Short mmCIF file of C-alpha atoms in Angstrom, two decimals:
data_model
loop_
_atom_site.label_atom_id
_atom_site.label_comp_id
_atom_site.label_asym_id
_atom_site.label_seq_id
_atom_site.Cartn_x
_atom_site.Cartn_y
_atom_site.Cartn_z
CA MET Z 1 -8.16 39.74 46.52
CA THR Z 2 -11.21 38.72 48.49
CA ASN Z 3 -13.61 41.23 46.99
CA SER Z 4 -12.18 41.39 43.49
CA PRO Z 5 -14.74 42.76 41.04
CA GLU Z 6 -16.09 40.69 38.17
CA LEU Z 7 -14.15 41.24 34.94
CA PRO Z 8 -16.87 43.13 33.02
CA GLN Z 9 -17.15 45.71 35.86
CA LEU Z 10 -13.50 46.68 35.47
CA PHE Z 11 -13.97 48.22 32.05
CA GLU Z 12 -15.18 51.77 31.64
CA ASP Z 13 -18.16 52.41 29.42
CA ASP Z 14 -16.18 54.05 26.63
CA ILE Z 15 -13.72 51.16 26.10
CA ASN Z 16 -13.59 49.71 22.58
CA LEU Z 17 -13.94 45.94 23.07
CA ASN Z 18 -13.64 44.98 19.40
CA GLY Z 19 -10.17 43.56 19.90
CA LEU Z 20 -11.36 41.43 22.80
CA PHE Z 21 -14.40 40.16 20.95
CA ASP Z 22 -12.27 39.45 17.90
CA ILE Z 23 -9.92 37.15 19.84
CA LEU Z 24 -12.89 35.38 21.42
CA ASN Z 25 -14.50 34.72 18.04
CA PRO Z 26 -14.87 30.93 17.51
CA GLU Z 27 -13.78 31.34 13.89
CA ASN Z 28 -10.23 31.95 15.15
CA ASN Z 29 -10.06 28.29 16.28
CA LEU Z 30 -8.07 29.48 19.31
CA VAL Z 31 -8.27 27.26 22.40
CA LEU Z 32 -8.26 29.65 25.37
CA ALA Z 33 -7.69 28.43 28.92
CA ASP Z 34 -9.41 29.90 32.00
CA ASP Z 35 -6.14 31.68 32.80
CA MET Z 36 -6.47 35.43 32.43
CA MET Z 37 -4.80 38.63 33.64
CA LEU Z 38 -5.89 42.29 33.33
CA SER Z 39 -3.72 45.37 33.85
CA ASP Z 40 -4.19 49.12 33.38
CA ALA Z 41 -2.22 51.29 30.95
CA GLU Z 42 0.57 51.74 33.53
CA GLY Z 43 1.06 48.02 33.90
CA VAL Z 44 -0.57 47.69 37.31
CA ILE Z 45 -2.30 44.32 37.55
CA LEU Z 46 -5.99 44.88 38.33
CA TRP Z 47 -7.35 41.34 38.19
CA VAL Z 48 -6.14 37.73 37.87
CA SER Z 49 -8.42 34.72 37.46
CA GLU Z 50 -8.37 32.15 40.24
CA ASN Z 51 -7.35 29.43 37.74
CA TYR Z 52 -4.35 31.52 36.77
CA GLU Z 53 -3.23 31.71 40.40
CA LYS Z 54 -3.79 28.00 41.01
CA ASN Z 55 -2.13 26.77 37.82
CA PHE Z 56 1.00 28.87 38.21
CA GLY Z 57 1.57 28.77 41.98
CA PHE Z 58 0.57 32.33 42.97
CA ALA Z 59 -1.11 32.92 46.31
CA HIS Z 60 -4.59 34.35 45.95
CA GLY Z 61 -4.32 38.09 45.28
CA SER Z 62 -0.53 38.07 45.59
CA ILE Z 63 0.24 39.75 42.25
CA VAL Z 64 -2.80 42.03 42.04
CA GLY Z 65 -1.61 45.61 42.47
CA LYS Z 66 1.93 44.82 41.34
CA SER Z 67 3.56 46.21 38.20
CA ALA Z 68 3.85 43.91 35.19
CA PHE Z 69 7.16 45.64 34.41
CA ASP Z 70 8.51 44.81 37.88
CA LEU Z 71 7.41 41.19 37.55
CA GLU Z 72 9.23 41.06 34.23
CA GLN Z 73 12.33 42.63 35.79
CA ASP Z 74 12.51 40.15 38.67
CA GLY Z 75 12.09 37.18 36.31
CA THR Z 76 8.60 36.10 37.35
CA PHE Z 77 7.57 36.30 33.69
CA ASN Z 78 9.97 35.96 30.78
CA PRO Z 79 8.98 37.80 28.73
CA CYS Z 80 6.01 39.49 30.37
CA ILE Z 81 3.32 39.60 27.67
CA THR Z 82 1.37 42.30 29.52
CA ALA Z 83 4.45 44.56 29.48
CA GLU Z 84 5.06 43.80 25.78
CA VAL Z 85 1.46 44.66 24.85
CA LEU Z 86 1.72 47.99 26.70
CA ARG Z 87 5.04 48.80 25.05
CA GLN Z 88 4.02 47.85 21.50
CA LYS Z 89 0.31 48.78 21.79
CA LYS Z 90 -0.73 45.80 19.63
CA LYS Z 91 -1.91 42.23 19.93
CA ILE Z 92 0.90 39.76 20.70
CA THR Z 93 0.84 35.95 20.56
CA THR Z 94 3.95 34.20 21.82
CA THR Z 95 5.35 31.77 24.36
CA GLN Z 96 5.71 33.10 27.90
CA THR Z 97 7.78 31.39 30.58
CA ILE Z 98 6.31 31.48 34.09
CA ASN Z 99 9.39 30.79 36.15
CA ARG Z 100 7.59 30.16 39.43
CA VAL Z 101 6.49 26.80 38.06
CA HIS Z 102 8.93 26.61 35.12
CA LYS Z 103 6.15 26.33 32.55
CA ASN Z 104 6.17 27.53 28.96
CA VAL Z 105 2.71 28.80 28.04
CA MET Z 106 1.28 30.10 24.78
CA THR Z 107 -0.20 33.52 25.62
CA VAL Z 108 -2.32 36.04 23.71
CA GLY Z 109 -2.14 39.68 24.83
CA ILE Z 110 -4.66 42.30 23.64
CA PRO Z 111 -4.54 46.11 24.11
CA LEU Z 112 -7.87 47.85 24.81
CA PHE Z 113 -8.33 51.52 23.87
CA ASP Z 114 -10.98 54.07 24.70
CA LYS Z 115 -13.02 55.79 22.00
CA ALA Z 116 -10.43 58.55 21.76
CA GLY Z 117 -7.74 55.94 20.94
CA ALA Z 118 -5.93 56.13 24.29
CA LEU Z 119 -4.53 52.84 25.65
CA LYS Z 120 -6.44 51.88 28.81
CA TYR Z 121 -5.94 48.15 29.51
CA ALA Z 122 -4.02 45.04 28.56
CA VAL Z 123 -5.78 41.66 28.70
CA CYS Z 124 -3.80 38.42 28.54
CA PHE Z 125 -5.18 34.93 27.97
CA ASN Z 126 -3.22 31.72 28.21
CA THR Z 127 -3.91 29.15 25.51
CA VAL Z 128 -2.94 25.49 25.66
CA SER Z 129 0.50 25.16 27.28
CA MET Z 130 3.49 23.95 25.30
CA GLU Z 131 3.67 20.93 27.60
CA GLN Z 132 0.06 20.15 26.73
CA ILE Z 133 0.81 20.62 23.04
CA ASN Z 134 3.73 18.18 23.32
CA VAL Z 135 1.52 15.66 25.09
CA ILE Z 136 -1.17 16.07 22.44
CA GLN Z 137 1.41 15.63 19.67
CA GLN Z 138 2.81 12.50 21.33
CA ASN Z 139 -0.67 11.09 21.82
CA TYR Z 140 -1.41 11.83 18.17
CA ARG Z 141 1.75 9.99 17.09
CA ASN Z 142 0.83 7.05 19.32
CA LEU Z 143 -2.64 6.96 17.79
CA GLN Z 144 -1.16 7.04 14.29
CA ASN Z 145 1.18 4.15 15.15
CA SER Z 146 -1.69 2.18 16.67
CA LEU Z 147 -3.89 2.89 13.65
CA GLN Z 148 -1.15 1.68 11.31
CA GLN Z 149 -0.68 -1.47 13.39
CA TYR Z 150 -4.41 -2.17 13.58
CA THR Z 151 -4.80 -1.53 9.85
CA GLN Z 152 -2.09 -4.08 9.11
CA GLU Z 153 -3.64 -6.60 11.51
CA ILE Z 154 -7.09 -6.07 9.97
CA ALA Z 155 -5.61 -6.61 6.50
CA GLU Z 156 -4.01 -9.87 7.68
CA LEU Z 157 -7.28 -11.00 9.26
CA ARG Z 158 -9.11 -10.20 6.04
CA ILE Z 159 -6.60 -12.30 4.14
CA ARG Z 160 -7.15 -15.25 6.47
CA ALA Z 161 -10.92 -14.79 6.27
CA THR Z 162 -11.03 -14.59 2.50
CA SER Z 163 -8.43 -16.93 1.05
CA THR Z 164 -5.73 -18.88 2.80
CA SER Z 165 -3.85 -19.27 -0.49
CA ILE Z 166 -3.01 -15.57 -0.85
CA VAL Z 167 0.39 -14.47 0.44
CA VAL Z 168 1.28 -10.78 0.48
CA LYS Z 169 4.84 -10.69 1.78
CA SER Z 170 6.34 -9.06 -1.33
CA ALA Z 171 5.92 -5.36 -2.05
CA ALA Z 172 4.18 -6.17 -5.35
CA MET Z 173 1.54 -8.30 -3.63
CA GLN Z 174 1.06 -5.72 -0.88
CA ARG Z 175 0.28 -3.09 -3.51
CA LEU Z 176 -2.07 -5.53 -5.23
CA TRP Z 177 -3.82 -6.31 -1.95
CA THR Z 178 -4.34 -2.61 -1.25
CA LEU Z 179 -5.96 -2.24 -4.67
CA ILE Z 180 -8.23 -5.21 -3.93
CA GLN Z 181 -9.28 -3.73 -0.59
CA ASN Z 182 -10.12 -0.41 -2.24
CA THR Z 183 -12.16 -1.93 -5.06
CA ALA Z 184 -13.68 -5.13 -3.67
CA ASN Z 185 -16.87 -3.49 -2.47
CA THR Z 186 -17.59 -1.51 -5.63
CA LYS Z 187 -19.77 -2.46 -8.60
CA ALA Z 188 -16.99 -1.94 -11.14
CA ASN Z 189 -16.03 -4.75 -13.52
CA ILE Z 190 -12.55 -6.11 -12.78
CA LEU Z 191 -10.10 -7.63 -15.27
CA ILE Z 192 -7.56 -9.92 -13.59
CA THR Z 193 -4.46 -10.65 -15.67
CA GLY Z 194 -1.38 -12.79 -15.18
CA GLU Z 195 0.38 -15.92 -16.33
CA THR Z 196 -1.18 -19.35 -15.95
CA GLY Z 197 -1.02 -20.54 -12.34
CA VAL Z 198 -0.42 -17.20 -10.61
CA GLY Z 199 -3.68 -17.42 -8.63
CA LYS Z 200 -6.25 -15.45 -10.61
CA SER Z 201 -9.11 -17.60 -9.30
CA ALA Z 202 -7.95 -17.12 -5.69
CA ILE Z 203 -7.89 -13.35 -6.17
CA ALA Z 204 -11.40 -13.41 -7.65
CA LYS Z 205 -12.70 -15.40 -4.66
CA ALA Z 206 -11.01 -12.97 -2.28
CA ILE Z 207 -12.68 -10.02 -3.99
CA HIS Z 208 -16.07 -11.75 -3.72
CA ASN Z 209 -15.55 -12.63 -0.05
CA MET Z 210 -14.54 -9.07 0.84
CA SER Z 211 -17.53 -7.53 -0.95
CA SER Z 212 -21.09 -6.93 0.22
CA ARG Z 213 -22.05 -9.88 -2.01
CA ALA Z 214 -20.08 -12.36 0.09
CA ASN Z 215 -23.26 -14.10 1.24
CA GLY Z 216 -24.39 -14.52 -2.37
CA PRO Z 217 -23.21 -17.15 -4.86
CA PHE Z 218 -19.75 -17.18 -6.43
CA ILE Z 219 -20.09 -18.75 -9.87
CA GLU Z 220 -16.83 -19.56 -11.65
CA VAL Z 221 -16.78 -20.45 -15.34
CA ASN Z 222 -13.64 -21.50 -17.21
CA CYS Z 223 -14.39 -20.36 -20.74
CA ALA Z 224 -11.51 -22.41 -22.15
CA VAL Z 225 -13.05 -25.79 -21.23
CA LEU Z 226 -16.56 -25.11 -22.57
CA HIS Z 227 -17.33 -26.71 -25.91
CA GLU Z 228 -18.00 -24.06 -28.54
CA ASN Z 229 -21.39 -25.59 -29.41
CA LEU Z 230 -22.52 -25.65 -25.78
CA ILE Z 231 -20.99 -22.48 -24.39
CA GLU Z 232 -24.06 -20.31 -25.08
CA SER Z 233 -26.47 -22.71 -23.38
CA GLU Z 234 -24.09 -23.17 -20.43
CA LEU Z 235 -23.80 -19.44 -19.87
CA PHE Z 236 -27.30 -18.23 -20.71
CA GLY Z 237 -29.39 -21.33 -20.06
CA TYR Z 238 -32.25 -22.58 -22.20
CA GLU Z 239 -35.96 -23.32 -22.19
CA LYS Z 240 -37.37 -26.83 -22.74
CA GLY Z 241 -37.10 -28.11 -26.28
CA ALA Z 242 -34.38 -25.61 -27.19
CA PHE Z 243 -32.34 -28.28 -29.01
CA THR Z 244 -31.99 -32.01 -29.41
CA GLY Z 245 -30.82 -33.53 -26.12
CA ALA Z 246 -31.88 -30.55 -24.03
CA ALA Z 247 -33.30 -31.26 -20.58
CA SER Z 248 -37.07 -31.51 -20.67
CA GLY Z 249 -37.52 -28.76 -18.10
CA GLY Z 250 -34.92 -26.42 -19.50
CA LYS Z 251 -31.85 -25.27 -17.60
CA ILE Z 252 -30.67 -22.19 -15.70
CA GLY Z 253 -27.38 -20.86 -17.07
CA LYS Z 254 -24.27 -19.97 -15.10
CA ILE Z 255 -24.95 -16.25 -15.46
CA GLU Z 256 -28.42 -16.56 -13.96
CA LEU Z 257 -27.02 -18.67 -11.10
CA ALA Z 258 -24.78 -15.73 -10.17
CA ASN Z 259 -27.77 -13.47 -9.46
CA HIS Z 260 -27.16 -11.41 -6.27
CA GLY Z 261 -23.59 -12.68 -6.19
CA THR Z 262 -20.44 -12.70 -8.32
CA LEU Z 263 -19.85 -14.12 -11.79
CA PHE Z 264 -16.21 -14.97 -12.52
CA LEU Z 265 -15.36 -15.75 -16.15
CA ASP Z 266 -11.86 -17.23 -16.29
CA GLU Z 267 -9.95 -17.30 -19.59
CA ILE Z 268 -12.27 -14.65 -21.02
CA GLY Z 269 -10.05 -14.41 -24.10
CA GLU Z 270 -11.28 -17.83 -25.22
CA LEU Z 271 -14.88 -16.66 -25.79
CA PRO Z 272 -16.08 -16.94 -29.43
CA HIS Z 273 -16.97 -13.67 -31.14
CA HIS Z 274 -20.75 -14.20 -31.09
CA ILE Z 275 -20.67 -14.88 -27.33
CA GLN Z 276 -18.60 -11.74 -26.83
CA SER Z 277 -21.46 -9.78 -28.42
CA LYS Z 278 -24.02 -11.35 -26.09
CA LEU Z 279 -21.78 -10.70 -23.07
CA LEU Z 280 -21.46 -7.03 -24.05
CA GLN Z 281 -25.24 -6.77 -24.23
CA LEU Z 282 -25.51 -8.46 -20.83
CA ILE Z 283 -23.09 -5.95 -19.26
CA GLN Z 284 -24.98 -3.01 -20.73
CA GLU Z 285 -28.51 -4.16 -19.90
CA LYS Z 286 -28.01 -6.62 -17.01
CA THR Z 287 -30.70 -8.81 -18.54
CA ILE Z 288 -30.55 -12.16 -20.34
CA GLU Z 289 -32.80 -14.25 -22.49
CA ARG Z 290 -32.46 -18.03 -22.35
CA LEU Z 291 -32.11 -19.98 -25.57
CA SER Z 292 -35.58 -20.40 -27.11
CA GLY Z 293 -36.91 -18.08 -24.45
CA THR Z 294 -39.22 -15.12 -25.04
CA ARG Z 295 -38.77 -13.06 -21.86
CA ARG Z 296 -35.95 -10.92 -20.56
CA ILE Z 297 -34.69 -11.83 -17.09
CA GLU Z 298 -33.26 -9.00 -15.00
CA LEU Z 299 -30.11 -9.89 -13.06
CA ASP Z 300 -27.97 -8.28 -10.37
CA PHE Z 301 -24.41 -9.59 -10.23
CA ARG Z 302 -20.79 -8.42 -10.03
CA LEU Z 303 -18.63 -9.37 -13.02
CA LEU Z 304 -15.00 -10.45 -12.64
CA VAL Z 305 -13.01 -11.80 -15.57
CA ALA Z 306 -9.50 -13.14 -15.96
CA THR Z 307 -7.10 -13.99 -18.76
CA ASN Z 308 -3.48 -14.97 -19.39
CA ARG Z 309 -3.63 -13.39 -22.83
CA ASN Z 310 -2.72 -9.87 -23.87
CA LEU Z 311 -6.21 -8.60 -24.68
CA GLU Z 312 -4.91 -5.34 -26.12
CA GLU Z 313 -3.08 -7.35 -28.78
CA GLU Z 314 -6.16 -9.53 -29.28
CA VAL Z 315 -8.21 -6.37 -29.91
CA GLN Z 316 -5.68 -5.11 -32.48
CA ARG Z 317 -5.78 -8.47 -34.27
CA GLY Z 318 -9.58 -8.42 -34.35
CA LEU Z 319 -9.90 -11.47 -32.11
CA PHE Z 320 -11.51 -9.64 -29.21
CA ARG Z 321 -14.14 -6.90 -29.36
CA SER Z 322 -12.72 -3.53 -28.39
CA ASP Z 323 -16.00 -2.30 -26.90
CA LEU Z 324 -16.20 -5.40 -24.69
CA PHE Z 325 -12.56 -4.98 -23.64
CA TYR Z 326 -13.15 -1.42 -22.48
CA ARG Z 327 -16.26 -2.54 -20.57
CA LEU Z 328 -14.27 -5.25 -18.80
CA ASN Z 329 -11.14 -3.21 -18.18
CA VAL Z 330 -12.64 -0.78 -15.68
CA ILE Z 331 -10.23 -1.94 -12.98
CA ARG Z 332 -7.13 -3.94 -13.91
CA ILE Z 333 -5.50 -6.23 -11.37
CA HIS Z 334 -2.26 -7.74 -12.67
CA ILE Z 335 -0.74 -10.59 -10.66
CA PRO Z 336 3.04 -10.76 -11.18
CA PRO Z 337 4.61 -14.19 -11.80
CA LEU Z 338 6.09 -15.99 -8.80
CA ARG Z 339 9.67 -15.56 -10.07
CA GLN Z 340 9.24 -11.77 -9.76
CA ARG Z 341 8.19 -11.96 -6.11
CA PRO Z 342 10.65 -14.38 -4.46
CA GLU Z 343 9.65 -13.15 -0.97
CA ASP Z 344 6.35 -15.02 -1.41
CA ILE Z 345 7.85 -18.40 -2.36
CA LEU Z 346 8.83 -19.71 1.07
CA PRO Z 347 5.66 -18.53 2.88
CA LEU Z 348 3.58 -20.21 0.14
CA ALA Z 349 5.62 -23.42 0.43
CA HIS Z 350 5.12 -23.53 4.20
CA GLN Z 351 1.43 -22.81 3.75
CA PHE Z 352 1.02 -25.69 1.29
CA LEU Z 353 3.19 -27.97 3.46
CA GLU Z 354 1.02 -27.32 6.50
CA ARG Z 355 -2.20 -27.86 4.57
CA PHE Z 356 -1.16 -31.11 2.90
CA CYS Z 357 0.45 -32.49 6.07
CA GLY Z 358 -2.92 -31.93 7.72
CA GLU Z 359 -4.76 -33.63 4.87
CA TYR Z 360 -2.45 -36.66 4.73
CA GLY Z 361 -1.68 -36.97 8.44
CA LYS Z 362 2.06 -36.28 8.28
CA GLN Z 363 4.59 -34.05 10.04
CA LEU Z 364 7.33 -32.79 7.74
CA ALA Z 365 9.94 -30.04 7.68
CA LEU Z 366 12.12 -28.54 4.96
CA SER Z 367 15.89 -29.00 4.80
CA PRO Z 368 18.15 -25.97 4.25
CA ARG Z 369 19.06 -27.28 0.78
CA PHE Z 370 15.39 -27.67 -0.12
CA VAL Z 371 14.66 -24.11 1.01
CA ALA Z 372 17.54 -22.87 -1.15
CA PHE Z 373 16.11 -24.81 -4.11
CA LEU Z 374 12.64 -23.30 -3.60
CA GLU Z 375 14.02 -19.77 -3.58
CA GLN Z 376 16.26 -20.27 -6.63
CA TYR Z 377 13.91 -22.23 -8.91
CA PRO Z 378 12.23 -20.04 -11.62
CA TRP Z 379 8.71 -21.59 -11.20
CA PRO Z 380 7.45 -21.38 -14.78
CA GLY Z 381 4.12 -22.81 -13.59
CA ASN Z 382 3.90 -20.23 -10.80
CA VAL Z 383 1.93 -20.83 -7.60
CA ARG Z 384 0.03 -23.79 -9.03
CA GLN Z 385 3.30 -25.58 -9.82
CA LEU Z 386 4.60 -24.96 -6.31
CA GLU Z 387 1.34 -26.20 -4.79
CA ASN Z 388 1.34 -29.36 -6.88
CA LEU Z 389 4.98 -30.08 -6.01
CA MET Z 390 4.37 -29.72 -2.27
CA GLU Z 391 1.35 -32.04 -2.39
CA ARG Z 392 3.31 -34.63 -4.37
CA LEU Z 393 6.26 -34.52 -1.96
CA VAL Z 394 4.04 -34.79 1.12
CA ILE Z 395 2.32 -37.84 -0.37
CA THR Z 396 5.57 -39.58 -1.37
CA ALA Z 397 7.77 -38.47 1.54
CA GLN Z 398 9.71 -41.27 3.25
CA ASP Z 399 11.71 -39.06 5.60
CA PRO Z 400 10.52 -36.41 8.09
CA ILE Z 401 12.76 -33.83 6.40
CA LEU Z 402 12.02 -32.90 2.78
CA ASP Z 403 15.29 -32.61 0.88
CA VAL Z 404 16.24 -32.02 -2.76
CA THR Z 405 16.87 -35.75 -3.14
CA ALA Z 406 13.07 -36.21 -3.10
CA LEU Z 407 12.47 -33.86 -6.03
CA PRO Z 408 10.81 -35.32 -9.15
CA VAL Z 409 13.02 -35.78 -12.20
CA GLU Z 410 11.40 -32.84 -14.06
CA PHE Z 411 12.88 -30.50 -11.44
CA THR Z 412 16.37 -32.01 -11.46
CA GLY Z 413 16.84 -33.08 -15.08
CA GLY Z 414 17.62 -36.60 -13.87
CA ASP Z 415 20.46 -35.51 -11.60
CA THR Z 416 20.36 -34.52 -7.96
CA PRO Z 417 21.05 -30.77 -8.06
CA LEU Z 418 23.07 -30.68 -4.85
CA PRO Z 419 25.38 -33.26 -3.22
CA ALA Z 420 24.05 -35.35 -0.37
CA PRO Z 421 24.57 -33.76 3.07
CA THR Z 422 27.82 -34.61 4.80
CA GLY Z 423 28.97 -34.67 8.40
CA THR Z 424 28.06 -36.63 11.49
CA LEU Z 425 24.48 -37.34 12.46
CA ALA Z 426 24.71 -34.65 15.14
CA GLU Z 427 25.99 -32.10 12.60
CA ARG Z 428 23.24 -32.92 10.13
CA MET Z 429 20.53 -32.77 12.79
CA ASP Z 430 21.95 -29.46 14.01
CA ALA Z 431 21.74 -28.05 10.45
CA PHE Z 432 18.15 -29.21 10.08
CA GLU Z 433 17.21 -27.81 13.50
CA GLY Z 434 18.78 -24.47 12.60
CA GLN Z 435 16.76 -24.25 9.42
CA ILE Z 436 13.55 -25.11 11.26
CA ILE Z 437 14.20 -22.40 13.86
CA ARG Z 438 15.07 -19.80 11.21
CA ASP Z 439 12.00 -20.63 9.15
CA SER Z 440 9.72 -20.45 12.19
CA TYR Z 441 11.24 -17.19 13.43
CA ARG Z 442 10.97 -15.66 9.94
CA ARG Z 443 7.25 -16.45 9.91
CA CYS Z 444 6.37 -15.78 13.55
CA GLY Z 445 8.69 -12.96 14.52
CA THR Z 446 8.63 -13.52 18.33
CA THR Z 447 9.95 -16.13 20.76
CA VAL Z 448 6.44 -16.67 22.13
CA ALA Z 449 5.02 -17.45 18.69
CA VAL Z 450 7.96 -19.70 17.76
CA ALA Z 451 7.56 -21.62 21.03
CA LYS Z 452 3.85 -22.09 20.38
CA GLU Z 453 4.36 -23.21 16.77
CA LEU Z 454 7.12 -25.71 17.57
CA GLY Z 455 5.71 -26.95 20.89
CA ILE Z 456 8.69 -25.88 22.99
CA SER Z 457 9.10 -23.51 25.93
CA GLN Z 458 9.72 -19.83 25.36
CA ALA Z 459 13.11 -20.11 27.07
CA THR Z 460 14.13 -22.91 24.69
CA ALA Z 461 12.87 -20.92 21.71
CA ALA Z 462 14.83 -17.84 22.81
CA ARG Z 463 18.01 -19.89 23.29
CA LYS Z 464 17.76 -21.58 19.89
CA ILE Z 465 16.92 -18.32 18.11
CA ALA Z 466 20.01 -16.75 19.68
CA LYS Z 467 22.04 -19.75 18.45
CA TYR Z 468 20.73 -20.04 14.88
CA VAL Z 469 19.32 -16.65 13.84
CA LYS Z 470 21.75 -13.94 12.83
CA MET Z 471 20.37 -10.68 14.17
CA PRO Z 472 20.88 -7.42 12.20
#
């Protein structure tokens, strides 16, 4: 239609446009395309937008003047929303198939009445097509997958950036790491609990390094090793002449050294009662007074504490102040013992092996029997015990493959826990090679990464993985 009138000129003056304005209201959150069709009350198409014709393969002006009912009958539209609006005399929103181009399109049809209530026109808008909706949904899913992948990679990078001693393979440690990420950059006091050797100090350092105070000092104090007579001066500092033997110029205490950084008090349960009172006052006021001092010093630090004791029981027994406990226990981070997270044992062992081999200039691998021992041993001393064992074995190793025969007597009870390996040299080397490949593939996950770690070609890595790794 070369001289088709503009849409507003098609409506008579007495037409009620409330329905049209209502559908165009932004509050409806309806995404309307530039595809539009107008018909009269008899179904004769009066006007079609040029975008409508282009998008759905109609020649310019080819359906203007035709009946919407006829176009429905011959299958051009299925169903024809214009025809449905005229039949039902109400707004309709549904999917319409335009068979000329085999597209499914969400369409909104609106009846327009005159002031006397007589039906005069039907206006149809196309919204976003179903194909577009599917594409949008797929793109959204792809973005979600990418976001999840990037989130995991960022978490791994944060781990590497904060503390190389933290392994989060097990579900328990993954939950713990999520809690750390969510709380590291807050001001809340954190109580870290767990058995001796589980890595409470490493967690505290990670929290500090992930916080906005990372560029400030990290001051760690083991309350268990401080002499009871000196603990107050060590923590709070003193002015000159405070006591016999005091430094002539006085001394800044550990708490003051942590200003603008993080103060980590390990073994907090060992603090004497009178120091607990002073610590409570410090938490409440964030000021200290040195021994023999006369002025209050304002401080800004984050407080982290740790203990292997059950402080709730200590409170009930009167050994630990309840008000101090509640001040410290704002956020509780409990580190499970190593025996309860066996998935972390082997990654930790490899981590320690790599570190100590670097320190002592050696290249060592673990035998299959040694790996089995690591995974089955109960580790009463937790991560610290595993770390100490790996350092000791790297130092004393005589063979390139660490085996159970090299274990100290305290781990074997004086007897070798497993018989010496049997078979020909080729069979033994094949067993060791298989374990090396499986360990590397378990850590790296791809042939490219395994090849890079072991210094072999990708083709060789792929062949050996196929030989030694049992795929699910």
